[in-house]
Short mmCIF file of C-alpha atoms and ligand atoms in Angstrom, two decimals:
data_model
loop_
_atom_site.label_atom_id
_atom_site.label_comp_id
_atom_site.label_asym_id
_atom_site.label_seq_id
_atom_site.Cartn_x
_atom_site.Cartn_y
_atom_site.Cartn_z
CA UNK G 8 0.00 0.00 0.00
CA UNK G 9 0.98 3.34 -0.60
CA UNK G 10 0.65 5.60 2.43
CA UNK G 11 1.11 9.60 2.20
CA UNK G 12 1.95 12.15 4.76
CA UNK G 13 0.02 15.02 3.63
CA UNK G 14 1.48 17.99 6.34
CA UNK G 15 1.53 21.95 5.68
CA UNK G 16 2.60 22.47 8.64
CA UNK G 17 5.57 19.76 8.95
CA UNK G 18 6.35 17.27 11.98
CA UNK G 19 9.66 17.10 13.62
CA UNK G 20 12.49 15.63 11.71
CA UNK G 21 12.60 12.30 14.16
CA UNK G 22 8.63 12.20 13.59
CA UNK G 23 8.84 11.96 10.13
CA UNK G 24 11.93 9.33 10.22
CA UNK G 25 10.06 7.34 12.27
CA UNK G 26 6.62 7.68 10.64
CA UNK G 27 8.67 6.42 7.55
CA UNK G 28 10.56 3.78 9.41
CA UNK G 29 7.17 1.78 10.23
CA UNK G 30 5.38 2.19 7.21
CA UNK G 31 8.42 0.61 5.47
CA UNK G 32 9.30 -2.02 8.06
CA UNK G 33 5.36 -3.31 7.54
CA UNK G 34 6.41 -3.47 3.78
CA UNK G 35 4.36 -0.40 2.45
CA UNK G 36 5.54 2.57 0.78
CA UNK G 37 6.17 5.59 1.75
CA UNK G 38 5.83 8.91 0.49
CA UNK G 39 5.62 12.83 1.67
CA UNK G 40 4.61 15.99 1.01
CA UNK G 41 5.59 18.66 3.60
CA UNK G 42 5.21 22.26 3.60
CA UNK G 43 2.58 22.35 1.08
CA UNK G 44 0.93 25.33 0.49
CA UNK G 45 -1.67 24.81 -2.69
CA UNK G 46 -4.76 22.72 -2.65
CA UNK G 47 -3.25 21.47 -6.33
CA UNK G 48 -0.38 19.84 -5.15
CA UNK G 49 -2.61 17.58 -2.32
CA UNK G 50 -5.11 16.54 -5.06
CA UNK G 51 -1.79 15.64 -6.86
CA UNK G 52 -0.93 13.97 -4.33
CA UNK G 53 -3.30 11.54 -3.01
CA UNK G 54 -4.34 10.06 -6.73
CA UNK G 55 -2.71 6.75 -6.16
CA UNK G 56 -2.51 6.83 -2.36
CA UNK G 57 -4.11 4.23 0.28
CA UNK G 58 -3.74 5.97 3.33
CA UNK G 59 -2.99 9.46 3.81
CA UNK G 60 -1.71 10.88 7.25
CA UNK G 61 -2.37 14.64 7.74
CA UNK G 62 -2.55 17.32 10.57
CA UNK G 63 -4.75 20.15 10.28
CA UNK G 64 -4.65 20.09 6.76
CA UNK G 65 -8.19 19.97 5.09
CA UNK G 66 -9.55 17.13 3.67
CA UNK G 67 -12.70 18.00 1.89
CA UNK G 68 -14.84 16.23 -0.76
CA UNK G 69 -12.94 16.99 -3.69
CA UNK G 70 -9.50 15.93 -2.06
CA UNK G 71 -11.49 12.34 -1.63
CA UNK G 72 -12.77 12.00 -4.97
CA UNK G 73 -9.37 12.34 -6.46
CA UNK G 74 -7.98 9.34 -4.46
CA UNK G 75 -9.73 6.51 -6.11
CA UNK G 76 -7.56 4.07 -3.78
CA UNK G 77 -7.67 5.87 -0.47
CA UNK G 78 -9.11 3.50 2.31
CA UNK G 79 -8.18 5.30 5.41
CA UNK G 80 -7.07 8.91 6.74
CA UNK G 81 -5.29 9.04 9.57
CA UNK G 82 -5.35 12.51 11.40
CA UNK G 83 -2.50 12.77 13.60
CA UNK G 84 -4.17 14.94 16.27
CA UNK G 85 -7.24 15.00 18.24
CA UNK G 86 -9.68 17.17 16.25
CA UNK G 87 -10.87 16.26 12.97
CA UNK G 88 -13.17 19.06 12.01
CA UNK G 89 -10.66 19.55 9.20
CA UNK G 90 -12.10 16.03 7.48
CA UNK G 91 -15.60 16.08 5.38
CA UNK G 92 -16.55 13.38 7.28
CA UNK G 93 -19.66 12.76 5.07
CA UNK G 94 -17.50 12.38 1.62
CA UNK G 95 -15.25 9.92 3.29
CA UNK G 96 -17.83 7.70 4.68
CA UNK G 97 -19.79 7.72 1.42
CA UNK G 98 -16.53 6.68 -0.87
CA UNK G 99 -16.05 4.11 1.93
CA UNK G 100 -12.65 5.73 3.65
CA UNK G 101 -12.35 4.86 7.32
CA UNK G 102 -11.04 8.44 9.02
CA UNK G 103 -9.46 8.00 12.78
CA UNK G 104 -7.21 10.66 15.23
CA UNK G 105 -5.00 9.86 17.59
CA UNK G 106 -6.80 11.06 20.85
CA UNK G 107 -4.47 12.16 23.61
CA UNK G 108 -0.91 12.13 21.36
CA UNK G 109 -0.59 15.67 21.66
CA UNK G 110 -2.14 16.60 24.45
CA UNK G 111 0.35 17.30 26.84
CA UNK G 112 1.71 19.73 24.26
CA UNK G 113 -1.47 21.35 23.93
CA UNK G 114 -1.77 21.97 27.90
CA UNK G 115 1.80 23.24 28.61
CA UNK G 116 0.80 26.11 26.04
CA UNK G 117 -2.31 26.52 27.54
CA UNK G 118 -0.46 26.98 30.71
CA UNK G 119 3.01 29.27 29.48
CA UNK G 120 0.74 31.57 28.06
CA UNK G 121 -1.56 32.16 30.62
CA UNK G 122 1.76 32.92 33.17
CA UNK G 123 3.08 35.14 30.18
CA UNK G 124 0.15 36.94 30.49
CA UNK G 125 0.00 37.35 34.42
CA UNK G 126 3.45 38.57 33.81
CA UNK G 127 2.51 41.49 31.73
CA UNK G 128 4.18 39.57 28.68
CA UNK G 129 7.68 39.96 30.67
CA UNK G 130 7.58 43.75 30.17
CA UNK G 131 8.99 44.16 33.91
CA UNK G 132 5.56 45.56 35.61
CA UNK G 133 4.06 44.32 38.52
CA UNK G 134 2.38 40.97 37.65
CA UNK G 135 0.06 38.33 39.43
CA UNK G 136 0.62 34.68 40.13
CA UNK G 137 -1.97 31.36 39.06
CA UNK G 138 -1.88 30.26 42.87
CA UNK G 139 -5.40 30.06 44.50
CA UNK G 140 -7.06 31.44 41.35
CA UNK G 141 -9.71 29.75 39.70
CA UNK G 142 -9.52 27.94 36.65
CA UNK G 143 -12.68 26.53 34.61
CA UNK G 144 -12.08 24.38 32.02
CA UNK G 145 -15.05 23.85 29.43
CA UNK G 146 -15.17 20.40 28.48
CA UNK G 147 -12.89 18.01 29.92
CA UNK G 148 -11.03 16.01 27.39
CA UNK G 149 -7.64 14.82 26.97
CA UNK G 150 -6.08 18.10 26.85
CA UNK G 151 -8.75 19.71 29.88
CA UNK G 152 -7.26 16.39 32.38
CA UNK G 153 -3.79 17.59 31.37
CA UNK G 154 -4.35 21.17 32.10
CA UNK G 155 -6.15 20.30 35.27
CA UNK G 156 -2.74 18.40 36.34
CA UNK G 157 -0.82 21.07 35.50
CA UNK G 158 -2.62 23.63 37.25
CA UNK G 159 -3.51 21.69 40.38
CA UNK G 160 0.26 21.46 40.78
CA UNK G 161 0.40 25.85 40.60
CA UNK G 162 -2.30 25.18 43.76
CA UNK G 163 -5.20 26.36 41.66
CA UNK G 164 -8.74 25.18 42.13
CA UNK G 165 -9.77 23.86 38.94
CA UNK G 166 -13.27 23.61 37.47
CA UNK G 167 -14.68 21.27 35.11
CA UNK G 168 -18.34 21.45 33.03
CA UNK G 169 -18.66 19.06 29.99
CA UNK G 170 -21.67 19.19 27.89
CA UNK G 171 -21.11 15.71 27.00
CA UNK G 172 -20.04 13.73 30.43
CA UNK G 173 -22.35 12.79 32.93
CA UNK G 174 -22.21 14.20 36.47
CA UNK G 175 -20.67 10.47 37.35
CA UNK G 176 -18.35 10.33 34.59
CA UNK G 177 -17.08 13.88 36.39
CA UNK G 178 -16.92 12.84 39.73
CA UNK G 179 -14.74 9.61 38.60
CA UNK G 180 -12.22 11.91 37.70
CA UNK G 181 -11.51 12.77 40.71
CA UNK G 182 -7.72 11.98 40.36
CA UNK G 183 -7.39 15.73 38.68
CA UNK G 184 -8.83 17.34 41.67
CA UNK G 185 -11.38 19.50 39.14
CA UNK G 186 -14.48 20.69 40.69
CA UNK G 187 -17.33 19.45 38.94
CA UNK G 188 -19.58 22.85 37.45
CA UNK G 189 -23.10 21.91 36.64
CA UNK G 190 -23.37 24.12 33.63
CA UNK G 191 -21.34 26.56 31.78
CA UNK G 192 -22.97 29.65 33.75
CA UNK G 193 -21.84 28.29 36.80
CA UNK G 194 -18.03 27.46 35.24
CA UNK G 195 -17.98 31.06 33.85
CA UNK G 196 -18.60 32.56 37.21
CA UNK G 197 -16.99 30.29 39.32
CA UNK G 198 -13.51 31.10 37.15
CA UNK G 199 -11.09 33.73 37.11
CA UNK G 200 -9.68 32.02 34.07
CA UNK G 201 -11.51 29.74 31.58
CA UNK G 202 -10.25 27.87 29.05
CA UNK G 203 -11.72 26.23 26.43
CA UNK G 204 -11.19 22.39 25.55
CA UNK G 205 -14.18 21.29 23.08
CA UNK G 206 -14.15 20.13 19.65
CA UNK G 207 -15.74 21.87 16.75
CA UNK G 208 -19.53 20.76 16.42
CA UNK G 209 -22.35 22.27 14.91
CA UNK G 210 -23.57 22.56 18.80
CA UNK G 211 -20.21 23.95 19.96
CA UNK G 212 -19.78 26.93 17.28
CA UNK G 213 -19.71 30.13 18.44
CA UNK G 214 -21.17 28.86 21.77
CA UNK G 215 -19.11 31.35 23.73
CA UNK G 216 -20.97 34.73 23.59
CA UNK G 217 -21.21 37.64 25.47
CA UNK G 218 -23.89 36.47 27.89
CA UNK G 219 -21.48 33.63 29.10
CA UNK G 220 -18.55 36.14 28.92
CA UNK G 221 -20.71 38.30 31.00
CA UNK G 222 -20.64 35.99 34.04
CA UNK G 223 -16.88 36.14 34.52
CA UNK G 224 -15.20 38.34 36.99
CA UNK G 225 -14.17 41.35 35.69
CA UNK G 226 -10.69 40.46 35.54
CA UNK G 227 -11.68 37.32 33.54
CA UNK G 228 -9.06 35.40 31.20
CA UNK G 229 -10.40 33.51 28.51
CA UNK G 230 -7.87 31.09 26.83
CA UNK G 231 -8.55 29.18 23.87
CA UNK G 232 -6.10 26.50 22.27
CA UNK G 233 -9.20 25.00 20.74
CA UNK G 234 -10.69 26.43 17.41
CA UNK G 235 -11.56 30.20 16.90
CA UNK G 236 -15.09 28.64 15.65
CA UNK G 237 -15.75 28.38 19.23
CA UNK G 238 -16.24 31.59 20.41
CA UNK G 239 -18.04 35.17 19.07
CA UNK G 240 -15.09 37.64 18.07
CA UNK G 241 -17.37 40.54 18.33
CA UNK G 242 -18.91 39.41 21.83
CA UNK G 243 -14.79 39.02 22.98
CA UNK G 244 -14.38 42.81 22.00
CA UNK G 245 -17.50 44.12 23.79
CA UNK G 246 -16.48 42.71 26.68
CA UNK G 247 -12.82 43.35 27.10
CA UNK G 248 -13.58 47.23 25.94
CA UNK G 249 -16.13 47.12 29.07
CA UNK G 250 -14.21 45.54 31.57
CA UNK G 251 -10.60 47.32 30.75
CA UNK G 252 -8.65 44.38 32.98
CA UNK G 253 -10.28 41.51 30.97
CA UNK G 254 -7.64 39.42 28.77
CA UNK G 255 -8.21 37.16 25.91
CA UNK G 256 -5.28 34.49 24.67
CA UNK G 257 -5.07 32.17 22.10
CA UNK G 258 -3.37 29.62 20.25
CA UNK G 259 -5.92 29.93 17.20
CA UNK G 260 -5.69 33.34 15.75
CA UNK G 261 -8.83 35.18 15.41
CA UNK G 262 -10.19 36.53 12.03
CA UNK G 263 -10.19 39.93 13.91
CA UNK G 264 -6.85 39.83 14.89
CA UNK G 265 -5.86 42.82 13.70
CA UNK G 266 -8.40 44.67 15.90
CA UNK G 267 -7.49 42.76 18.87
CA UNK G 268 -3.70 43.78 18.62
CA UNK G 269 -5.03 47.30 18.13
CA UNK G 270 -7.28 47.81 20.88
CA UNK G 271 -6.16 45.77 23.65
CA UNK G 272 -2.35 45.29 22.73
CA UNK G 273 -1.58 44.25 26.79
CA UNK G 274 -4.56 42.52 27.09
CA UNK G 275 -4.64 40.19 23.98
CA UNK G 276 -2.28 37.79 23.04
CA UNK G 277 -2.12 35.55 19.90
CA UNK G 278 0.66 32.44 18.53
CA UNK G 279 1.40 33.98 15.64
CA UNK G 280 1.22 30.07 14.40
CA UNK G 281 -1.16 27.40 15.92
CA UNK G 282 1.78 25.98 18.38
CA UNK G 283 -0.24 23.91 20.92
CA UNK G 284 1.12 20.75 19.60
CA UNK G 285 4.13 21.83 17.99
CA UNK G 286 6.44 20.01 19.86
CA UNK G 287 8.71 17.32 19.02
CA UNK G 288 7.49 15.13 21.50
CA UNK G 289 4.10 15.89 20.44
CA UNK G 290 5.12 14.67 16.73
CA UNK G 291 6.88 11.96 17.28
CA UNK G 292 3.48 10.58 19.74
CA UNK G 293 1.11 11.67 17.22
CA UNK G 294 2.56 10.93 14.29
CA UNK G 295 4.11 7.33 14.71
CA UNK G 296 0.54 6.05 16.99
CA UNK G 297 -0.50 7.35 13.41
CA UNK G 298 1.43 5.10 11.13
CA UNK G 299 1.01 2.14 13.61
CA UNK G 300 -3.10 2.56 13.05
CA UNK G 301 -2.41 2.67 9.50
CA UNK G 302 -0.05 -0.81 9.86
CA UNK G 303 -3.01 -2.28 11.69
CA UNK G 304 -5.85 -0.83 9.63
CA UNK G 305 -4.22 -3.09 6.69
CA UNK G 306 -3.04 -5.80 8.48
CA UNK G 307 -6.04 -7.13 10.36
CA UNK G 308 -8.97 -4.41 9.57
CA UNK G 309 -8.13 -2.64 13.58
CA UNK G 310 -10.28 0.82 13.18
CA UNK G 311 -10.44 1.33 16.90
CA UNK G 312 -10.35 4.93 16.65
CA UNK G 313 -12.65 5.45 13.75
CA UNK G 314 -14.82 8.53 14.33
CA UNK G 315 -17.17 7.90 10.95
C1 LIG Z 412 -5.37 18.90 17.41
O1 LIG Z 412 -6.57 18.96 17.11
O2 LIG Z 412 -4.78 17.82 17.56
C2 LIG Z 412 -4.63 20.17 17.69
O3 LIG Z 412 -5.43 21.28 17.39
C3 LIG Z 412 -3.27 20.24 17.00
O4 LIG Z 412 -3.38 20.50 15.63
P1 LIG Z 412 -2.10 20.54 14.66
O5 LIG Z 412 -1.71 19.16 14.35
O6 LIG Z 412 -2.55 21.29 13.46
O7 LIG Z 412 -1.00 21.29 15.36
#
């Protein structure tokens, strides 16, 4: 089988050697195509491909139709909102992630920049510290338990709501010390900072708005390594030009960013680059548990993380 690694924005040298090293060793071949940056040369690409790892890159309908041969995507990362799920289950192409890989990546971030942040971005000014403040995390995935470590060891009290878990489910995690929030009114309240840990869903879009905003303290932080799909640009805006102590930092750049930088240029902070899981530990997790679920995809039909 022919198996591509489809990445704009490239793994780690030792990711990629070792990606390469067990597609070969289970006798498939291997080919690449880094740094990418035109749709033409993916649909190129993937015409006489089986398997196709990626990142973030987007796989949509038209990328599928021109692999006649393609019978499974692997997306080396957690969310997959990048994939037209519908095309690939209707030309019969299994899609999987690789939940958790990167998510110690993703939460360090999380973490650095928040600190950068209390630190007045290093500029030498009086600062605060994380100790005893109050950290919500909305949802509580892979990335939300790591946080929650993380933070529990800076002696925050952390907060936890998921849409999706059960009260129970909650409550069993108990090993991260989060404090279970019964709905995301009570986590925006109960937080000095919140930050954000769902995937992209047609029920999560723009589900953070200026009503849940609104329920913060008015020194609120609001972090999001997620996807800037999940929260109302404008909404961010009104608040932080009401409440002039109120901070917003990401990982995912917002479409207003320009506006951000020039209105609240101490209070807003951006990766220039999407960096949560840009680590080489990260890539070399993600990206070889990637080309082992493509070795055992072939070798005995294994789709255990299938999400179509
Ligand atoms: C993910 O969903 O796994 C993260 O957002 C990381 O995405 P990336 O592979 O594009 O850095």
């Amino acid at each position: 089988m022919k198996v591509l690694l489809a990445t704009s924005k490239p793994f780690a040298l030792q990711a990629v050697a070792g990606i390469q090293d067990i597609i070969e060793t289970a006798g498939h071949t291997f080919v690449k195509l880094e740094s990418y940056t035109d749709k033409s040369q993916i649909l190129e690409a993937v015409k006489d491909v089986s398997a196709v790892i990626i990142r973030s890159d987007i796989i949509d309908k038209n990328i599928i139709d021109a692999a006649p041969d393609l019978k499974v995507i692997v997306r080396a990362g957690a969310g997959y909102d990048n994939v037209d799920l519908a095309a690939a289950t209707a030309s019969g192409v299994c899609v999987m992630n690789t939940p958790g890989q990167n998510a110690n990546a993703v939460a360090e971030l999380v973490i650095g920049m928040m600190i950068y942040m209390q630190r007045n971005q290093f500029d030498g000014t009086v600062g605060r510290e994380l100790s005893e403040r109050r950290l919500g995390l909305y949802a509580f995935g892979n990335v939300a338990k790591m946080v929650a470590k993380i933070a529990r060891g800076f002696s925050m009290p952390v907060y936890a709501y998921s849409p999706t878990l059960t009260h129970d489910d909650l409550r069993k995690e108990g090993e991260y010390g989060v404090i279970e929030a019964y709905s995301s009114k009570e986590l925006f309240e109960n937080s000095n900072f919140v930050s954000l840990h769902m995937p992209l869903l047609e029920e999560t879009r723009y589900c953070v708005d200026y009503e849940l905003l609104s329920y913060m303290s008015e020194d609120g932080v609001l972090i999001n390594s997620a996807r800037k799909e999940l929260v109302v640009e404008d909404d961010i805006i009104r608040i932080m030009e009401e409440r002039p102590l109120f901070q917003y930092i990401t990982d995912v750049m917002p479409d207003k960013h320009d506006e951000f930088v020039s209105k609240f240029p101490e209070r807003y902070f951006s990766t220039p680059k999407k960096s949560g899981a840009q680590t080489t530990d990260a890539n070399i997790n993600a990206g070889l548990a990637a080309a082992e679920q493509i070795v055992a995809f072939f070798k005995r039909g294994d789709d255990r993380y299938r999400v179509n």
